[in-house]
Short mmCIF file of C-alpha atoms in Angstrom, two decimals:
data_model
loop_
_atom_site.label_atom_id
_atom_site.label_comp_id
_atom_site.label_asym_id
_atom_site.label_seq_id
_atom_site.Cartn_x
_atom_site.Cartn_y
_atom_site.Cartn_z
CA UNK L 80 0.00 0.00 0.00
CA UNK L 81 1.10 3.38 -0.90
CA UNK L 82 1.23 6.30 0.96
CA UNK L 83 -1.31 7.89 -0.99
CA UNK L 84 -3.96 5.09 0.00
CA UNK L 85 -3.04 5.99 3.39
CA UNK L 86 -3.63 9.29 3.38
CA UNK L 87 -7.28 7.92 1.63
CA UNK L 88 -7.88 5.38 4.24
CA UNK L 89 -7.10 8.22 6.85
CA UNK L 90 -9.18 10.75 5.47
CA UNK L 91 -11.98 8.07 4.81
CA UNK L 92 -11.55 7.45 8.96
CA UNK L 93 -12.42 10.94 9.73
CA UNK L 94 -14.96 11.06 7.33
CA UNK L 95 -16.92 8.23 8.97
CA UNK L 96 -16.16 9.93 12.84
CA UNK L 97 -18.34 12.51 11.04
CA UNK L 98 -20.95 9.75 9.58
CA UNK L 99 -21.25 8.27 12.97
CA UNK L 100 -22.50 11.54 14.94
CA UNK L 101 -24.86 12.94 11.55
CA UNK L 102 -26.19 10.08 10.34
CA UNK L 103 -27.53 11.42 7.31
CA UNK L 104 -30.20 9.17 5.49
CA UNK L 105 -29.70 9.09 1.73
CA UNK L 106 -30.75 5.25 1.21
CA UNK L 107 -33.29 3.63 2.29
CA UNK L 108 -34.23 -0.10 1.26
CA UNK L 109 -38.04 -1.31 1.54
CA UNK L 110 -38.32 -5.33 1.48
CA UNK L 111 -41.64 -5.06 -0.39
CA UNK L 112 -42.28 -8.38 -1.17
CA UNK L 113 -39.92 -11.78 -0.82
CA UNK L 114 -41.61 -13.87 -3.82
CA UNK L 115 -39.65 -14.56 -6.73
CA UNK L 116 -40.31 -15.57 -10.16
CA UNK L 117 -36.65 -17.39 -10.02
CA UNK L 118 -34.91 -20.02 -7.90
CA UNK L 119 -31.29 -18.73 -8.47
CA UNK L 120 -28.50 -20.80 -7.03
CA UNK L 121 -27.07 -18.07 -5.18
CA UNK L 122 -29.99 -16.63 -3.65
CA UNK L 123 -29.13 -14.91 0.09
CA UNK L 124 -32.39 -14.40 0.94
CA UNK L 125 -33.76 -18.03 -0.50
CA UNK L 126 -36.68 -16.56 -1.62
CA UNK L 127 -39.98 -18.67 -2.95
CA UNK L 128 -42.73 -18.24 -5.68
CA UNK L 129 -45.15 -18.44 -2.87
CA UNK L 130 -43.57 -16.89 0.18
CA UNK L 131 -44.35 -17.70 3.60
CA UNK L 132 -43.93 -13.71 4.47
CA UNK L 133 -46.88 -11.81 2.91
CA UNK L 134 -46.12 -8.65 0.87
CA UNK L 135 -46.73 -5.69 3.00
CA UNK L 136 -49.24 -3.35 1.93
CA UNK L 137 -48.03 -0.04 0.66
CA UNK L 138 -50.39 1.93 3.41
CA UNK L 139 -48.10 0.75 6.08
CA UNK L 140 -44.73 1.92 4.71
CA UNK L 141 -46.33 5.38 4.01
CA UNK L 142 -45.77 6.30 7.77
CA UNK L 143 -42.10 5.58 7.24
CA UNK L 144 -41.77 7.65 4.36
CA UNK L 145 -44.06 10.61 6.13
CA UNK L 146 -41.05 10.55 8.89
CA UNK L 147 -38.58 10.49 6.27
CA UNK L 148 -39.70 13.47 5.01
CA UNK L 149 -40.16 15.18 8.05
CA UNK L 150 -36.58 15.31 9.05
CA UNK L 151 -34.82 14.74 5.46
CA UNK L 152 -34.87 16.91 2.28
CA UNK L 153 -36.72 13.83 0.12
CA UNK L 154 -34.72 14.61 -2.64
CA UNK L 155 -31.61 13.65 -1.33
CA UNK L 156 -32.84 10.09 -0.37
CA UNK L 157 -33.15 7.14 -2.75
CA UNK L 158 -36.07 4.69 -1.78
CA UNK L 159 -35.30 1.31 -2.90
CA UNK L 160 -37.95 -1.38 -3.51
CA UNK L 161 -36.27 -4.61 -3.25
CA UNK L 162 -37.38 -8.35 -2.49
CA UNK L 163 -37.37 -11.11 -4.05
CA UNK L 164 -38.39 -9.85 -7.22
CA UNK L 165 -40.06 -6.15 -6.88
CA UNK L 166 -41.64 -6.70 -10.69
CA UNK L 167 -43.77 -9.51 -9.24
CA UNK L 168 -45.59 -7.48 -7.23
CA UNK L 169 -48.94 -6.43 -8.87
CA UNK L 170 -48.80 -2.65 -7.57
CA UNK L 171 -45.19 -1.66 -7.92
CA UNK L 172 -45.86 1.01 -10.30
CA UNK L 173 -48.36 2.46 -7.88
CA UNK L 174 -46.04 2.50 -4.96
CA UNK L 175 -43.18 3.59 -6.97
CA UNK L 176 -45.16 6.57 -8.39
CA UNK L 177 -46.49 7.44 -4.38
CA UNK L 178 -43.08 7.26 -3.22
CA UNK L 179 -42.07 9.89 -6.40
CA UNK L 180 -44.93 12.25 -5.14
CA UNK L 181 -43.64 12.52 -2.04
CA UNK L 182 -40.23 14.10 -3.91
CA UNK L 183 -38.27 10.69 -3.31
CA UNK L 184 -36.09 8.83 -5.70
CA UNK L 185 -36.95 5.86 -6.31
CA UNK L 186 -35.00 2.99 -7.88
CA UNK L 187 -34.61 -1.46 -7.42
CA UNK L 188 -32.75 -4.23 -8.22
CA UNK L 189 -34.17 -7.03 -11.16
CA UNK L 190 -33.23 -10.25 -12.18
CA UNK L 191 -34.85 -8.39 -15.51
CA UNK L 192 -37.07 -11.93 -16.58
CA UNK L 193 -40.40 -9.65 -17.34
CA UNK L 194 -39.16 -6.68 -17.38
CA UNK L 195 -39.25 -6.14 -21.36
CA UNK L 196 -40.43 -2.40 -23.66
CA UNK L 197 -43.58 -2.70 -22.20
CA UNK L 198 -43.09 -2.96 -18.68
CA UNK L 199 -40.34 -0.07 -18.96
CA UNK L 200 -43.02 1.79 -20.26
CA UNK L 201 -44.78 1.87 -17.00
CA UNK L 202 -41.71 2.31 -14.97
CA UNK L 203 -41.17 5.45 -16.70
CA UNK L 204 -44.54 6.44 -16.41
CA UNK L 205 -44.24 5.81 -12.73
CA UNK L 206 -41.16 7.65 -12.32
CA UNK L 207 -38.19 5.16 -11.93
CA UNK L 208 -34.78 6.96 -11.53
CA UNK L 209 -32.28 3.94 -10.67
CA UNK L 210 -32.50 0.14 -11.73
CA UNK L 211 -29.89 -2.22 -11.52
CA UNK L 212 -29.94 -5.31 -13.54
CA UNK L 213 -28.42 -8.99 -13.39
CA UNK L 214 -26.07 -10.28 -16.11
CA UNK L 215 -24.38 -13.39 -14.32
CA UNK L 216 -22.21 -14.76 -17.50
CA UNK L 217 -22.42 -15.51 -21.30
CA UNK L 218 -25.94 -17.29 -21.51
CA UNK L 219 -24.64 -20.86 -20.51
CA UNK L 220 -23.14 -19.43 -16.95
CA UNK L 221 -25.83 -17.21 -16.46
CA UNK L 222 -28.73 -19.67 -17.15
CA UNK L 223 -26.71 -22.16 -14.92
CA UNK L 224 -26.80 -19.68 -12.33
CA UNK L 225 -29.62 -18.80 -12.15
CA UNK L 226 -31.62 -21.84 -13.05
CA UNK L 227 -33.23 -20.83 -16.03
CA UNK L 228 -33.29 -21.78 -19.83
CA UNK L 229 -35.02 -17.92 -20.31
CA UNK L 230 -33.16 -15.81 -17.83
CA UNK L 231 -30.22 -14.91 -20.37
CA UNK L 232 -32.50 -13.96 -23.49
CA UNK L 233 -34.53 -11.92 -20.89
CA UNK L 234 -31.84 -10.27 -19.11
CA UNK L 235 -30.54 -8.76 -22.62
CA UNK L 236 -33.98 -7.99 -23.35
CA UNK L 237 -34.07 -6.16 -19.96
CA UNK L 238 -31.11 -4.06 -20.83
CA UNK L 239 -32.18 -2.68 -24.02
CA UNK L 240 -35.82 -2.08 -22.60
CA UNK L 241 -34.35 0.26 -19.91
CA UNK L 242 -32.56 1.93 -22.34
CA UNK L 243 -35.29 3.38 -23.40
CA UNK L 244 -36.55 4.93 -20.03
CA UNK L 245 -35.57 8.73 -20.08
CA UNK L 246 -33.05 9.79 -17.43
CA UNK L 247 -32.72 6.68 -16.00
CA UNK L 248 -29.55 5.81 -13.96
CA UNK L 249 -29.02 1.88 -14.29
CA UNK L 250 -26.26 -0.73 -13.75
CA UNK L 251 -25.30 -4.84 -14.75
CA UNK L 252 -24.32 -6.11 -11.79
CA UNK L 253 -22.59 -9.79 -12.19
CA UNK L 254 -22.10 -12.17 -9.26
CA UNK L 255 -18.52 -13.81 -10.36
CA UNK L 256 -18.08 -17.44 -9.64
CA UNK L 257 -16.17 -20.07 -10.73
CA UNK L 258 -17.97 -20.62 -13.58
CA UNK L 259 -17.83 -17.27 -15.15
CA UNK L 260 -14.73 -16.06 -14.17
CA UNK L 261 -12.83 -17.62 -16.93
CA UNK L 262 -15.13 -15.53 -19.42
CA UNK L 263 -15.24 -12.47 -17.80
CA UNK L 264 -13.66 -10.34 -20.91
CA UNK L 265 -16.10 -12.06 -23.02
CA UNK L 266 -18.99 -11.04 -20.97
CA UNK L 267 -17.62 -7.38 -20.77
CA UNK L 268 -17.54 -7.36 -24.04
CA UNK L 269 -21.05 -8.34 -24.52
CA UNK L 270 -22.37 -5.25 -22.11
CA UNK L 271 -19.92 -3.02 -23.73
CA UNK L 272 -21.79 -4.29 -27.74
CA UNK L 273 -25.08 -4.30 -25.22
CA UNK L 274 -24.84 -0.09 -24.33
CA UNK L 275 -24.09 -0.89 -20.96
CA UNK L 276 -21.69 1.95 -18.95
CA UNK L 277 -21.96 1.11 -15.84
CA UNK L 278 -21.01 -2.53 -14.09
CA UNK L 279 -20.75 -3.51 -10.68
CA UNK L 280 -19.06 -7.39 -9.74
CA UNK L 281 -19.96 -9.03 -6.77
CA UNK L 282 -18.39 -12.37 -5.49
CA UNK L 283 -20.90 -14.63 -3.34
CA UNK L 284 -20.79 -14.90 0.23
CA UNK L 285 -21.82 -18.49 2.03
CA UNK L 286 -25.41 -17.24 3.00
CA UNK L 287 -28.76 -18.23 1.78
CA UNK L 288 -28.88 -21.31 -0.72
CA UNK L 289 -25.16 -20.02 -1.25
CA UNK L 290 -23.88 -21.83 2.25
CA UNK L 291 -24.38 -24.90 0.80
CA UNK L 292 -22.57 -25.08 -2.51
CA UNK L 293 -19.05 -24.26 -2.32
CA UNK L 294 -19.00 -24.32 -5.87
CA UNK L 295 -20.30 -20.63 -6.01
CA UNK L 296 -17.49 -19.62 -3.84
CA UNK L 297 -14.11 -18.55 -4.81
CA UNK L 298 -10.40 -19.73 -4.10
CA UNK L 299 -8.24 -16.68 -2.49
CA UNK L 300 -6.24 -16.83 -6.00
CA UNK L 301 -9.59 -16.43 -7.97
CA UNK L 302 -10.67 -13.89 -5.72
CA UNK L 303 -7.52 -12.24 -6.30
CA UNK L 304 -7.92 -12.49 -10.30
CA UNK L 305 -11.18 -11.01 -10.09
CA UNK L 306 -9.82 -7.57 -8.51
CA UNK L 307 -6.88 -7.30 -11.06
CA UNK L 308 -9.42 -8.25 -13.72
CA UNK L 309 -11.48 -4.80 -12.56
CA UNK L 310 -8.46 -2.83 -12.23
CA UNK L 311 -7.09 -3.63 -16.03
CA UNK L 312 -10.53 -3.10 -17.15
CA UNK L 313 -10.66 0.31 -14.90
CA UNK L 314 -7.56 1.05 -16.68
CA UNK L 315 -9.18 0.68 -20.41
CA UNK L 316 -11.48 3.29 -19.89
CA UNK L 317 -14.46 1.80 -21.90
CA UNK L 318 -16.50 0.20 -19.19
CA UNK L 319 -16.80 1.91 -15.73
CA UNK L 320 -16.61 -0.88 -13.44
CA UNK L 321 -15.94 -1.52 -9.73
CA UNK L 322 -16.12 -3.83 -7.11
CA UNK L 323 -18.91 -4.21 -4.59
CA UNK L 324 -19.13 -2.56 -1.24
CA UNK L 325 -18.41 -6.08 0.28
CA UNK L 326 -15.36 -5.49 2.46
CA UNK L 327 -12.32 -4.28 3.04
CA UNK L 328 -9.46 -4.92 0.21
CA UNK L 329 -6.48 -3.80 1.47
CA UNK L 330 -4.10 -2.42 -1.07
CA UNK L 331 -6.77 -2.59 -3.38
CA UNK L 332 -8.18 -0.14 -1.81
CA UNK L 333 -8.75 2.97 -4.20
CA UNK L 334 -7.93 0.75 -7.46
CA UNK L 335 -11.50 -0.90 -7.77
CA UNK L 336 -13.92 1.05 -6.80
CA UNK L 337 -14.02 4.98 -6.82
CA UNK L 338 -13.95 5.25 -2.67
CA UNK L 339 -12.44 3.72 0.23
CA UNK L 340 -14.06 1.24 1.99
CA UNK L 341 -16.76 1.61 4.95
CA UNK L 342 -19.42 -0.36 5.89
CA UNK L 343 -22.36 1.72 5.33
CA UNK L 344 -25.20 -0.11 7.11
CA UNK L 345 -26.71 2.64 9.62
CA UNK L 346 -24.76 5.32 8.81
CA UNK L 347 -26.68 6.32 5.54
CA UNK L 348 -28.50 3.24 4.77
CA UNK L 349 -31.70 1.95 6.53
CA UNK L 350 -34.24 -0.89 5.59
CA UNK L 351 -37.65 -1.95 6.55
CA UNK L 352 -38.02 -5.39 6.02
CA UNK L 353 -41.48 -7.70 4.59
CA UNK L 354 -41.98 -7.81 8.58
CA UNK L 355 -41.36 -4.60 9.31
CA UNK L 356 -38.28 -4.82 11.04
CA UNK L 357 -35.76 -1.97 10.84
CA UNK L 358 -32.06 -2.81 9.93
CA UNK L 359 -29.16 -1.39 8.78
CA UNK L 360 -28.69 -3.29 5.99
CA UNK L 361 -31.29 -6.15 4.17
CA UNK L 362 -27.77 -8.65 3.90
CA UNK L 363 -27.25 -8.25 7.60
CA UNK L 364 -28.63 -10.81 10.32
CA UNK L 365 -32.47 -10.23 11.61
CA UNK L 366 -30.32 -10.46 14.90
CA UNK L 367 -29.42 -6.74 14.43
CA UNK L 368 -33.10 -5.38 13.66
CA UNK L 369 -33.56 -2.64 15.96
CA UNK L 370 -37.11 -1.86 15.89
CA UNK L 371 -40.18 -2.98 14.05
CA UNK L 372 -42.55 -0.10 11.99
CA UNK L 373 -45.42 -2.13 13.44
CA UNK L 374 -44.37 -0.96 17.17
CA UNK L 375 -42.15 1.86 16.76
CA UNK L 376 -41.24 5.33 15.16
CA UNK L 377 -39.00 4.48 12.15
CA UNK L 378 -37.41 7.96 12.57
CA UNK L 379 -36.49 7.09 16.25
CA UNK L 380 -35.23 3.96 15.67
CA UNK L 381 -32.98 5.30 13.39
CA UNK L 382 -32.02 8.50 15.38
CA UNK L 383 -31.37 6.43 18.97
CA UNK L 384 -31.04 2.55 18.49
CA UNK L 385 -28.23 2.02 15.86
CA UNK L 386 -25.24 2.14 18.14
CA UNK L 387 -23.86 -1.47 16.75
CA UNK L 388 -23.82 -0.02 13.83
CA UNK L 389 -22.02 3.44 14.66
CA UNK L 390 -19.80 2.59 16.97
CA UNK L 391 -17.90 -1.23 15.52
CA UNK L 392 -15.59 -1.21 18.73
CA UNK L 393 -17.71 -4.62 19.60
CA UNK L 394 -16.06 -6.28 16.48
CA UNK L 395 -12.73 -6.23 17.86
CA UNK L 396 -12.94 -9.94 18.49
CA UNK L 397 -11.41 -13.28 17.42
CA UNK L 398 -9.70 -12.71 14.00
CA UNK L 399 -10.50 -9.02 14.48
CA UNK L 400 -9.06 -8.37 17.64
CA UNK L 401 -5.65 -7.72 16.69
CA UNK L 402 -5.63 -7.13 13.14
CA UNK L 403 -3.65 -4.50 12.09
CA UNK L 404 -6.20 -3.26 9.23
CA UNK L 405 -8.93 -2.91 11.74
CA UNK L 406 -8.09 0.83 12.35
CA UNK L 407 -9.90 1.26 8.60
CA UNK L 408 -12.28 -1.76 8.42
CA UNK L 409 -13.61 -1.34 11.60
CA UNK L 410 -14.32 -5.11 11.32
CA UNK L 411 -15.54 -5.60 7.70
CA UNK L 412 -19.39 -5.80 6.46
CA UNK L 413 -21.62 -6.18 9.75
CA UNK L 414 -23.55 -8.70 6.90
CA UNK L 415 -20.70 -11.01 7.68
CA UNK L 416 -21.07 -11.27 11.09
CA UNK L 417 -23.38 -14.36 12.77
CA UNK L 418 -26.20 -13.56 15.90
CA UNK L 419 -23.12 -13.71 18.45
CA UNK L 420 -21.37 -11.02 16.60
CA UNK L 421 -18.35 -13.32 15.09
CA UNK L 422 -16.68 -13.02 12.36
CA UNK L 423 -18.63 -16.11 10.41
CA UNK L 424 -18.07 -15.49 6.53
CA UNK L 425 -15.19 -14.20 4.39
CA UNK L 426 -12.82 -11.58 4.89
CA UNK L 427 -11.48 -9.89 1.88
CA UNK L 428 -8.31 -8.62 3.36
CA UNK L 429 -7.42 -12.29 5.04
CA UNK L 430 -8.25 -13.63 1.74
CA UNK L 431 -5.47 -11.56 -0.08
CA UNK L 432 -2.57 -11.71 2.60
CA UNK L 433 -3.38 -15.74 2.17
CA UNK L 434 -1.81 -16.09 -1.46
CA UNK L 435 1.53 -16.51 -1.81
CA UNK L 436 3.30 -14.56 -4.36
#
């Protein structure tokens, strides 16, 4: 690591001090429904056609957004509808057009399988500002992935359908595996032919139907080929890529995505889930819920019951405890932690000082 990193990772420090004590909401992630149209392999939340959690209704998210408003400019916060699958959901274009008349943004993640001219017809109708769409691999990886013959054909479809929405920021996101690693310049390639600009890789944590197929997880050395993959392509200038906000990355820091790490579950992101709970983040644990809409004020929740996730001196435990890079990581994603607080998943930066060079 440079000296210029450090001077980042330093200034990206104070910067969260300042996060810590303000708290300013700009995110703020709505699990409105946890049905799925897909059974992907790599699922986190292992979400069903029919799922056992109803949808909640729109009427009782309004009161969160009312708060929202009351104590944020609306404009500066991005609601996101997620699930599941928010497109299965029968009044998404209604709730996406309420939450733009109260001066929100709103945006959501697809696995793109209906979304075609049509339906992005609607969405701009409805106001849509952000999507972010799934391309996991040329169509034999992706379709393996996520258990489809269709989901390829329909994810391509999905791209150039959204490229027809007017001012519309929107993303590929691709969940590398050992699959589709090999053929990762192929597959930029194909977004770069598709229009795509923007591209955001993930690798898959063991969570969801993910913990039990290794085969979706990478070695440290593939791990490592991944990041130099984004910084070459970073390099090239025709694709702006980065890496996920999944942990800390050490002397990668800087080099593959366009900020220094922090975790930024209850510092400027928030989520209600299908139950109403209130979390910092919709990968993290129920364990950390603080507060349930159905009970409590959202806005005092978030205001005075999201210490674990402002102050992270609690993570400086077992592998944590005397880490030298926990001065900037302040113990990684809190998604990565199980109910006891433990480090249970990957680390990034453990991952990297692993391979030998």
């Amino acid at each position: 690591m440079n000296e210029r990193q450090l001077q980042q990772l330093e200034m990206t420090r104070d910067y969260v001090e300042r996060l810590r004590h303000e708290h300013p909401l700009r995110d703020l992630f709505w699990e409105c429904t946890l049905r799925c149209n897909m059974a992907c392999r790599h699922c986190g939340s292992d979400c069903l056609k029919e799922s056992l959690v109803p949808d909640m209704p729109f009427a009782d998210f309004v009161p969160v957004l009312d708060e929202v408003a009351e104590h944020c400019n609306p404009a500066e916060v991005m609601v996101q509808t997620v699930g599941g699958e928010p497109l299965v959901r029968p009044d998404l274009m209604d709730c996406g057009r309420a939450i733009r008349e109260r001066g929100f943004m709103w945006g959501f993640v697809t696995n793109g399988l209906i979304l075609d001219r049509s339906v992005a017809r609607e969405l701009a109708q409805a106001g849509v500002t952000s999507i972010a769409l799934d391309v996991d691999g040329m169509r034999e990886e992706h379709n393996w992935l996520r258990n489809s013959t269709v989901s390829f054909d329909a994810a391509m479809r999905a791209i150039e359908a959204v490229q027809t929405i007017p001012d519309l920021t929107w993303d590929v996101i691709t969940c590398v595996n050992g699959r589709n690693l090999p053929r990762l310049n192929e597959i930029k390639q194909l977004l770069i032919e598709a229009g795509v600009k923007h591209w955001r890789c993930f690798t898959i944590d063991p969570m969801g139907r993910a913990a039990h197929d290794k085969s979706l997880l990478l070695t440290d050395e593939q791990f490592r080929d991944v990041l130099n993959f984004i910084v070459a392509t970073r390099c090239e200038g025709k694709i702006d890529i980065s890496y996920a906000c999944d942990g800390y990355l050490g002397a990668y820091e800087g080099l593959v995505r366009d900020y220094f790490f922090y975790c930024q579950a209850g510092l400027t992101v928030a989520s209600v889930r299908a139950n109403g709970d209130i979390s910092g983040c919709l990968s993290i644990r129920s364990d950390y819920s603080q507060g349930n809409i159905y009970r409590d004020s959202f806005w005092d929740v978030w205001e005075n019951r999201f210490e674990q996730y402002r102050d992270r001196e609690w993570m400086k435990r077992g592998a944590c405890q005397d880490c030298e890079a926990f001065r900037y990581c302040q113990g990684d994603g809190m998604h990565l932690r199980d109910g006891n607080g433990d480090l249970m998943m990957t680390c990034h930066y453990k991952q990297l000082k692993n391979i030998k060079l």
